[in-house]
Amino acid sequence: MSVDPFAAISDPNRRFLLEELRRSPKTVNELAAMLPVSRPAVSQHLKALLDNHLVTVENQGTRRLYAINPQGFQKIGFWLDQFWV
């Protein structure tokens, strides 16, 4: 799979997930409760964000907690910065 953070953030559901995770880390179930898609669909969206290093996941007992990975946004930031003249 090609790593392309721009493709990862092109999906509105993934952008929603990123906005929610920016507020605070959450589990798949917490995120799935906020979207009109299935829990497996949310997991697939999170995998795309993980593959592009835009989120991290941490095991806390039986829970997997997803959070924003600020370093993952550097590639996007560097690309966008070239347009701020």
GROMACS .gro file of C-alpha atoms in nm, residues 19-81:
model
   63
   19GLU     CA    1  -1.128   1.605   1.437
   20GLU     CA    2  -1.269   1.389   1.717
   21LEU     CA    3  -0.928   1.246   1.804
   22ARG     CA    4  -0.785   1.599   1.813
   23ARG     CA    5  -1.024   1.666   2.102
   24SER     CA    6  -0.919   1.354   2.294
   25PRO     CA    7  -0.806   0.994   2.243
   26LYS     CA    8  -1.093   0.750   2.186
   27THR     CA    9  -1.170   0.384   2.127
   28VAL     CA   10  -1.319   0.242   1.806
   29ASN     CA   11  -1.652   0.195   1.983
   30GLU     CA   12  -1.660   0.558   2.096
   31LEU     CA   13  -1.581   0.674   1.744
   32ALA     CA   14  -1.828   0.435   1.579
   33ALA     CA   15  -2.107   0.569   1.800
   34MET     CA   16  -2.058   0.911   1.639
   35LEU     CA   17  -2.074   0.803   1.273
   36PRO     CA   18  -2.348   0.648   1.059
   37VAL     CA   19  -2.114   0.366   0.952
   38SER     CA   20  -2.041   0.025   1.101
   39ARG     CA   21  -1.773  -0.043   1.358
   40PRO     CA   22  -1.572  -0.248   1.101
   41ALA     CA   23  -1.587   0.051   0.862
   42VAL     CA   24  -1.451   0.278   1.137
   43SER     CA   25  -1.173   0.025   1.198
   44GLN     CA   26  -1.085   0.031   0.826
   45HIS     CA   27  -1.074   0.412   0.830
   46LEU     CA   28  -0.850   0.405   1.138
   47LYS     CA   29  -0.620   0.155   0.966
   48ALA     CA   30  -0.577   0.395   0.673
   49LEU     CA   31  -0.494   0.674   0.917
   50LEU     CA   32  -0.252   0.445   1.104
   51ASP     CA   33  -0.084   0.336   0.779
   52ASN     CA   34  -0.023   0.703   0.701
   53HIS     CA   35   0.107   0.775   1.053
   54LEU     CA   36  -0.170   1.028   1.122
   55VAL     CA   37  -0.291   0.845   1.433
   56THR     CA   38  -0.138   0.617   1.693
   57VAL     CA   39  -0.293   0.333   1.890
   58GLU     CA   40  -0.211   0.228   2.245
   59ASN     CA   41  -0.331  -0.083   2.421
   60GLN     CA   42  -0.478  -0.008   2.763
   61GLY     CA   43  -0.587  -0.341   2.906
   62THR     CA   44  -0.859  -0.469   2.675
   63ARG     CA   45  -0.905  -0.130   2.509
   64ARG     CA   46  -0.721   0.013   2.210
   65LEU     CA   47  -0.701   0.389   2.241
   66TYR     CA   48  -0.651   0.593   1.922
   67ALA     CA   49  -0.492   0.939   1.927
   68ILE     CA   50  -0.356   1.199   1.687
   69ASN     CA   51   0.008   1.159   1.585
   70PRO     CA   52   0.136   1.518   1.542
   71GLN     CA   53   0.455   1.399   1.371
   72GLY     CA   54   0.245   1.234   1.102
   73PHE     CA   55   0.111   1.572   0.997
   74GLN     CA   56   0.459   1.713   0.928
   75LYS     CA   57   0.462   1.585   0.568
   76ILE     CA   58   0.129   1.756   0.503
   77GLY     CA   59   0.247   2.071   0.681
   78PHE     CA   60   0.573   2.090   0.486
   79TRP     CA   61   0.385   2.055   0.158
   80LEU     CA   62   0.129   2.322   0.252
   81ASP     CA   63   0.395   2.560   0.383
   0.00000   0.00000   0.00000
